[in-house]
Tab-separated table of C-alpha atoms in Angstrom:
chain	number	residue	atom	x	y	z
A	393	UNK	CA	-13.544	-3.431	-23.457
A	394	UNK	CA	-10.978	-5.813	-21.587
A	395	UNK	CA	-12.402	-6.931	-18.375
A	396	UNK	CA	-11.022	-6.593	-14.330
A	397	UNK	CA	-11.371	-8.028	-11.408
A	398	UNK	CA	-10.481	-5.978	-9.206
A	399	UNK	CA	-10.157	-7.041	-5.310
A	400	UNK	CA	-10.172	-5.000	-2.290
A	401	UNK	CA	-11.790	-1.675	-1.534
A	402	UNK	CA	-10.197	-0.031	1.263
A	403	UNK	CA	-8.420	3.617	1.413
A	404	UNK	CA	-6.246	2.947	-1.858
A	405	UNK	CA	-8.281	0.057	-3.696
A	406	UNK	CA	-12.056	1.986	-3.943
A	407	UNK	CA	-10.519	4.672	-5.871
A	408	UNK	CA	-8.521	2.601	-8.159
A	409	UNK	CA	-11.453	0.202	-8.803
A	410	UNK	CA	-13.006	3.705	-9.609
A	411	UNK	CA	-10.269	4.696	-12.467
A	412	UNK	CA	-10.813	1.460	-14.270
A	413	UNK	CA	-14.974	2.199	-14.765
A	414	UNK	CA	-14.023	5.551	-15.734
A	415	UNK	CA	-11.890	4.360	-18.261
A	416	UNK	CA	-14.465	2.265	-19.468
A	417	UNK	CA	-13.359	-1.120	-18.358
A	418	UNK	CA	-15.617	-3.951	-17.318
A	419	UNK	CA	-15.259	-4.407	-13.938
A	420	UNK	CA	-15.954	-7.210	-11.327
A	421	UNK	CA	-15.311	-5.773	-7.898
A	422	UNK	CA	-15.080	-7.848	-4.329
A	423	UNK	CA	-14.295	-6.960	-0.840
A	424	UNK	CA	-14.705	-8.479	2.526
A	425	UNK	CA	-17.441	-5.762	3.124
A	426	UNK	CA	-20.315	-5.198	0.337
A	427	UNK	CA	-20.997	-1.958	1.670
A	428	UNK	CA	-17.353	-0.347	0.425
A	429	UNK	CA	-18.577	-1.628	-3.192
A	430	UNK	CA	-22.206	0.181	-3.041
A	431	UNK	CA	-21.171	3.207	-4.871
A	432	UNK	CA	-19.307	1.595	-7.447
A	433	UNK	CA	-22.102	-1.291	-8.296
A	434	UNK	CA	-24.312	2.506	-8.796
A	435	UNK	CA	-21.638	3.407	-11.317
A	436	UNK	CA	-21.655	-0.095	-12.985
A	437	UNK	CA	-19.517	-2.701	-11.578
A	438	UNK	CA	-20.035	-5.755	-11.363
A	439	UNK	CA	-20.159	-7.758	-7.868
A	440	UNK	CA	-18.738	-10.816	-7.507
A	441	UNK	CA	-19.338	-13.159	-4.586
A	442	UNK	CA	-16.158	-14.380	-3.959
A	443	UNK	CA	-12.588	-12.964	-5.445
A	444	UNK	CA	-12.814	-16.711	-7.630
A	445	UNK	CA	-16.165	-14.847	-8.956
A	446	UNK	CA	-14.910	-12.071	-9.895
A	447	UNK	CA	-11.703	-13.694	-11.716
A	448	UNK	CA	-13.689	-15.658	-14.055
A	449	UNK	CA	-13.168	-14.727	-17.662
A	450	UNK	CA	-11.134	-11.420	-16.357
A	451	UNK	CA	-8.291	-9.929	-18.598
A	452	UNK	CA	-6.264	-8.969	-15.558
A	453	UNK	CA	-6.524	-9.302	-11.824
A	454	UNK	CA	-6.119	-6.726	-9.417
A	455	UNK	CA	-5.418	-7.323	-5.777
A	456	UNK	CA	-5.065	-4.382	-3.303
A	457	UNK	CA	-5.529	-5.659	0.205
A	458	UNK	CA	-3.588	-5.659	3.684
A	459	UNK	CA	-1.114	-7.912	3.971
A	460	UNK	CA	0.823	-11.218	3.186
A	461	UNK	CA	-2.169	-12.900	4.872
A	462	UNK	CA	-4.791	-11.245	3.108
A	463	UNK	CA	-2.851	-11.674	-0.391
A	464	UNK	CA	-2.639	-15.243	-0.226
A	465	UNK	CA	-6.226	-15.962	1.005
A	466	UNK	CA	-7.902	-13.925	-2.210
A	467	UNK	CA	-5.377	-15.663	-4.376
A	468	UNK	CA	-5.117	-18.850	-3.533
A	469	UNK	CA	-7.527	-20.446	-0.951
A	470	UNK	CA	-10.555	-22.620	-2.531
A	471	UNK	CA	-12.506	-19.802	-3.797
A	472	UNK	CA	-9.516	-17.491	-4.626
A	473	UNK	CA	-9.022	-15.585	-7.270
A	474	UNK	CA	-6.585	-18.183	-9.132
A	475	UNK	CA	-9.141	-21.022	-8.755
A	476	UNK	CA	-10.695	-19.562	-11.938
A	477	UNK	CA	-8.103	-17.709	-13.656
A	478	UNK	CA	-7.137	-18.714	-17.065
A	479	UNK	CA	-3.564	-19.518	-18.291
A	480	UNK	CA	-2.023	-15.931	-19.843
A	481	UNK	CA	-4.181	-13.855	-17.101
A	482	UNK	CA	-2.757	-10.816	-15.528
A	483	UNK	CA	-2.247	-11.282	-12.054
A	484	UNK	CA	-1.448	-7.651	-11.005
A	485	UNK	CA	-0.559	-7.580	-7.069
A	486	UNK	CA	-0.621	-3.752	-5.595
A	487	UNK	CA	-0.701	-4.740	-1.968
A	488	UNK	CA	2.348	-4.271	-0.583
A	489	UNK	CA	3.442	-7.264	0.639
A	490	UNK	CA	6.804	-9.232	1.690
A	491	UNK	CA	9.302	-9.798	-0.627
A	492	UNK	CA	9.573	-13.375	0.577
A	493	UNK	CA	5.807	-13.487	-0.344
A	494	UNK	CA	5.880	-11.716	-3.520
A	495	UNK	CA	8.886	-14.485	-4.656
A	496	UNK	CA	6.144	-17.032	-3.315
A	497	UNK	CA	3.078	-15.962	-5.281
A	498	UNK	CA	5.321	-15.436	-8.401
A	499	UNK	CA	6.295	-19.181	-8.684
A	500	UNK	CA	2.823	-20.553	-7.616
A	501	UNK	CA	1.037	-18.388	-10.285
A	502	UNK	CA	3.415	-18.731	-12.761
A	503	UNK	CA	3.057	-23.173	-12.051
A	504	UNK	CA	-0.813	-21.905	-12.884
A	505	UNK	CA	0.184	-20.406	-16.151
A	506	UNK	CA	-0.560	-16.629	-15.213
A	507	UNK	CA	1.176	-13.562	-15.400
A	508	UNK	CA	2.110	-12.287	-11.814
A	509	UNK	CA	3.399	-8.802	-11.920
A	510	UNK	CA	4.692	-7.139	-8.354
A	511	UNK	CA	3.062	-3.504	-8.306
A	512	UNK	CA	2.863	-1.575	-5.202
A	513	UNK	CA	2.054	2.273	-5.079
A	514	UNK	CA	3.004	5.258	-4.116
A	515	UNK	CA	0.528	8.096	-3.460
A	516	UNK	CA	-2.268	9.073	-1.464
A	517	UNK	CA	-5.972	7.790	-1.836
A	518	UNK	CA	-6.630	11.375	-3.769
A	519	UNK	CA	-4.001	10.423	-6.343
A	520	UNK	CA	-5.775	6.638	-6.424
A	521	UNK	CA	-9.331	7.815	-7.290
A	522	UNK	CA	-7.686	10.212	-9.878
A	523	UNK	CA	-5.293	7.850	-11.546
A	524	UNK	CA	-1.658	9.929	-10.385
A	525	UNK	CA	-0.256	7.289	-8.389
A	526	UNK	CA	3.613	5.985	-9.124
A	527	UNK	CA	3.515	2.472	-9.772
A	528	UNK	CA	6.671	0.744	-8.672
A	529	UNK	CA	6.720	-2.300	-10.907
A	530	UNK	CA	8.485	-6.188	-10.617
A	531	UNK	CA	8.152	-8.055	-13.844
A	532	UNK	CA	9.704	-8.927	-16.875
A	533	UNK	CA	10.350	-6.380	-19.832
A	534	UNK	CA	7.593	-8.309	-21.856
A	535	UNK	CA	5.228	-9.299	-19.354
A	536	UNK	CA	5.019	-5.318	-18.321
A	537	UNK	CA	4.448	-4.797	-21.761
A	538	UNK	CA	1.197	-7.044	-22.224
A	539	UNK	CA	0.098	-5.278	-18.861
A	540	UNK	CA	0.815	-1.666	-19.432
A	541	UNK	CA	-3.169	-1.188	-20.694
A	542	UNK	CA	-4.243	-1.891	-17.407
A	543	UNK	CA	-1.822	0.055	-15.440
A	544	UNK	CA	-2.736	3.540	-17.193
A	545	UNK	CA	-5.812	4.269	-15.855
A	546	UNK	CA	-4.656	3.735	-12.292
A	547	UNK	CA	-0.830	5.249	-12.502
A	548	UNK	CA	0.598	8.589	-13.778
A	549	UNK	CA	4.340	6.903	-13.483
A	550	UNK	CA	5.699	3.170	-13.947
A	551	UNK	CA	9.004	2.601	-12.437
A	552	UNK	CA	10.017	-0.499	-13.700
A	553	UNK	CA	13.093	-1.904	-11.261
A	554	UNK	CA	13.553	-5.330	-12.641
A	555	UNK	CA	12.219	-8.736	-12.356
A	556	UNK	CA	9.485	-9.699	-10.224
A	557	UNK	CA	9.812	-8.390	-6.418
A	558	UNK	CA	12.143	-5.925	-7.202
A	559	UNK	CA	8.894	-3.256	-6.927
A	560	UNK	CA	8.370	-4.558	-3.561
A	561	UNK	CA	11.862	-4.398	-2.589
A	562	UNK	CA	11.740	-0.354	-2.895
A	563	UNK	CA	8.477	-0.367	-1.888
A	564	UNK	CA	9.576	-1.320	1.395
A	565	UNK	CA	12.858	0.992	1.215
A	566	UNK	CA	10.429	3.965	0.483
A	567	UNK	CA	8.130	2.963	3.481
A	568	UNK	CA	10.674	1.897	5.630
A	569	UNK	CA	12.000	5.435	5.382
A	570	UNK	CA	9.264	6.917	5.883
A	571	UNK	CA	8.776	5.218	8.640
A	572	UNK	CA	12.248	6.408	10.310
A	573	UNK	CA	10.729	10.306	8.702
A	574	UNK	CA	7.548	10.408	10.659
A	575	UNK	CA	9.093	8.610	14.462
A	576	UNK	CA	11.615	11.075	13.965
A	577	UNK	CA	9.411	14.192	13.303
A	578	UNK	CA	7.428	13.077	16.207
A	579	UNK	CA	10.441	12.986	18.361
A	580	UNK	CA	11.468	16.710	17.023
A	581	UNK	CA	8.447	18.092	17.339
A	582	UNK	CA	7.709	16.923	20.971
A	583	UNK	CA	11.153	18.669	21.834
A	584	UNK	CA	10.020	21.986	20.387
A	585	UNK	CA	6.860	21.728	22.479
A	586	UNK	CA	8.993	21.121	25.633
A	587	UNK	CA	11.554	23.745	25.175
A	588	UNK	CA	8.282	26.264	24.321
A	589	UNK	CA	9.220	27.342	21.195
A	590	UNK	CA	6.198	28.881	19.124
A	591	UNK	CA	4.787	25.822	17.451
A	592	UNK	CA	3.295	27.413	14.033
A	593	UNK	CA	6.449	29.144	13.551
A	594	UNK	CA	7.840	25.645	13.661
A	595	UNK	CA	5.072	23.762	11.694
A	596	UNK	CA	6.417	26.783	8.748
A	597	UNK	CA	10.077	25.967	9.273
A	598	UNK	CA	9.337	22.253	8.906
A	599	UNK	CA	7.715	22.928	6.139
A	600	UNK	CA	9.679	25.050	3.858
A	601	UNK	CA	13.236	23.916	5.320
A	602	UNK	CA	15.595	21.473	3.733
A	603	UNK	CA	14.035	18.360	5.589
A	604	UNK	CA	10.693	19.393	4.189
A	605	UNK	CA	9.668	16.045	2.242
A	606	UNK	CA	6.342	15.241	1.268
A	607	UNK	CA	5.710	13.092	5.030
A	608	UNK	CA	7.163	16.405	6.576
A	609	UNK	CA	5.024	18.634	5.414
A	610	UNK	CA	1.967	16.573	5.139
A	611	UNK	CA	2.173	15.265	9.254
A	612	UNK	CA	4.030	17.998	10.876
A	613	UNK	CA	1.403	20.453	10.938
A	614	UNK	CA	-1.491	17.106	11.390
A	615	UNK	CA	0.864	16.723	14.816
A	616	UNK	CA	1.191	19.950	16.076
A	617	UNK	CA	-2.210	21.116	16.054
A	618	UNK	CA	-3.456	17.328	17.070
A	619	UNK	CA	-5.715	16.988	14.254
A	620	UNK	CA	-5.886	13.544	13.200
A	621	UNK	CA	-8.911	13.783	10.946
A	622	UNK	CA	-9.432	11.630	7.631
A	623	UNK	CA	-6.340	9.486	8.081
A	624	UNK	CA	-4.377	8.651	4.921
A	625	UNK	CA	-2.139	5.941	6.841
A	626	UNK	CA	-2.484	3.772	9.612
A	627	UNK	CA	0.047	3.065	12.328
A	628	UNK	CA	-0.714	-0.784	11.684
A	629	UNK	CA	-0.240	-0.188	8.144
A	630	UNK	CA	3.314	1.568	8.120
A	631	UNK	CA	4.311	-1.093	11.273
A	632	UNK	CA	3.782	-4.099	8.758
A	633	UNK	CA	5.430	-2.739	5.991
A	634	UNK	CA	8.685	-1.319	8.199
A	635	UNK	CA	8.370	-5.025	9.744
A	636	UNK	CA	8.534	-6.455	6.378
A	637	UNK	CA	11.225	-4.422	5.453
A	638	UNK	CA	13.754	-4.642	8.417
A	639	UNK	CA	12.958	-8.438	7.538
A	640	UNK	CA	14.286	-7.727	4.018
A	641	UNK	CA	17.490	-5.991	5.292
A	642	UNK	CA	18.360	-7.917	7.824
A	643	UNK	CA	18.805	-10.341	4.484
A	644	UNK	CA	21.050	-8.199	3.358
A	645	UNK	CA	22.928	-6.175	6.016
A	646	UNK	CA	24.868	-6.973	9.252
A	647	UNK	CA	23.242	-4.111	11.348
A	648	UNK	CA	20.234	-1.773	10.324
A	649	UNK	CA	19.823	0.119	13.965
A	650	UNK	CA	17.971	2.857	12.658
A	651	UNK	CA	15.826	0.875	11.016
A	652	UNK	CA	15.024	-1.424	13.695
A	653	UNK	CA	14.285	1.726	16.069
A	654	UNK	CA	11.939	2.873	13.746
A	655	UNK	CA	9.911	-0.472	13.708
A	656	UNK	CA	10.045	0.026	17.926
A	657	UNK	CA	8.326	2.743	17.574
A	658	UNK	CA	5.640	1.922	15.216
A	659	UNK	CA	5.430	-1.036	17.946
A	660	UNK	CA	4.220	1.525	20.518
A	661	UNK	CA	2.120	3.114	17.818
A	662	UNK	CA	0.272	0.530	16.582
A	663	UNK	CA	-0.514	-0.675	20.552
A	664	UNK	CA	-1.485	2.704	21.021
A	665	UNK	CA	-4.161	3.529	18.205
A	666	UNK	CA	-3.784	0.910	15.062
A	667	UNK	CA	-5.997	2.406	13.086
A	668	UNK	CA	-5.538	6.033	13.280
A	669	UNK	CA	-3.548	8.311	11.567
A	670	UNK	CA	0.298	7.446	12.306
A	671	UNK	CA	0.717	11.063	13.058
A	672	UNK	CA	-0.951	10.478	16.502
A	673	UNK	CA	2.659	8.882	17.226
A	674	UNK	CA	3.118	12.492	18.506
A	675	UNK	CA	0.782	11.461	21.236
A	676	UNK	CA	2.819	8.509	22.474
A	677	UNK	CA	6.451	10.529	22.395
A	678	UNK	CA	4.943	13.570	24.679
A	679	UNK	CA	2.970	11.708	27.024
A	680	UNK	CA	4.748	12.551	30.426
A	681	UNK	CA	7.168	9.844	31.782
């Protein structure tokens, strides 16, 4: 069977390391923490010592970590991943990153000889560890092609938007906007609280009205009963990707005021509880003045 290496084992990456062994890949597996990896070592994969160990003789590399910072260290610092890569690898990049970044990697890799392919997600961590998630894909036609064997076991959908970075560019659309979903929901339902409407008739309105989207209805019941338990998303995580993306339109548009107000207030959330659920933004909009 073709052989991974896949890197990174946080919310999204464990369960997607998890699809590949189930689909009977060989797979190397590294992460800043050993522990995150124990379970999957039990089920077969391999550890590597370093995300250069785990690249060597790999089919396709898979990155899922944090950030631009985080991307470029496992690919490209002395024991990256690209130190041992071999020309016509797969280097398959699901973080969601920068667009700058993503244009970055994409000529340094390709100077290597390898295949870089832009491939954020969409989807919660259940949808990772059972292989639904969208896959928003940068690349070109042919390059997709020779990669599509390694996407299937971790995606139900490919949307392929163009060349490379052009995944990350909706990426950050689709996470910038949810960004502006979830401040604003906070906002709304902080003003139902305050004008003492009955809150579980609202969490059912919310839910079933025509601004029910999938953020709606998973968070507004999360923020009106407080419950904060097994976050999906962090407050860091959705304030670097709307940062990243009012970067990218500010490229691109004279004003984006709505979008800037929702990066203010993932500001306050992130000071307030990084790495909690971002629906405990609700917490920061009805504190009293």
């Amino acid at each position: 069977m073709p052989r991974v290496a896949f890197i990174g084992l946080g919310r999204m990456g464990h369960g997607m390391a998890g699809r590949y062994l189930d689909a009977g890949f060989t797979v190397a597996v590294w992460n800043r923490s050993k522990a995150k990896a124990d379970d999957l070592i039990a089920r077969g994969a391999l550890w590597a010592t370093s995300p250069e160990d785990a690249a060597i003789d790999a089919d396709a590399v898979v990155t899922m970590v944090a950030d631009d910072e985080a991307s470029r260290a496992v690919w490209l610092t002395r024991d990256g991943a690209a130190a041992t890569m071999k020309a016509g690898t797969l280097a398959i990049e699901c973080s969601t990153v920068s667009y700058q970044h993503t244009l970055d990697m994409a000529r340094e890799l390709h100077s290597r000889g390898l295949i870089y392919i832009d491939c954020p997600v969409t989807g919660l961590p259940e949808a990772a560890a059972a292989g639904k998630l969208t896959l928003l894909v940068g690349a070109d036609a042919a390059d997709l092609e020779k990669a599509r064997p390694f996407l299937a076991p971790i995606g139900s959908t490919i949307r392929h938007f163009g060349a490379v970075g052009t995944g990350t560019v909706f990426k950050l659309i689709n996470n910038l906007i949810g960004a502006v979903q979830i401040a604003s929901l906070a906002e709304g339902v902080a003003i139902a609280e305050q004008a003492g409407l009955d809150m579980q008739l609202v969490a059912e309105a919310l839910a079933t009205g025509a601004i029910a989207s999938p953020q709606v209805i998973r968070l507004s019941k999360r923020m009106i009963d407080r419950n904060f338990s097994g976050a999906s998303f962090t407050a860091a995580l959705r304030h670097k990707d709307a940062d990243y993306a009012v970067r990218l339109a500010e490229t691109l548009l004279p004003g984006v005021p709505v979008s800037r107000a929702a990066l203010t207030a993932y500001d306050k959330a992130k000071a307030h509880a990084p790495d909690a659920d971002e629906g405990q933004m609700i917490e920061i909009v009805s504190r009293p003045k």
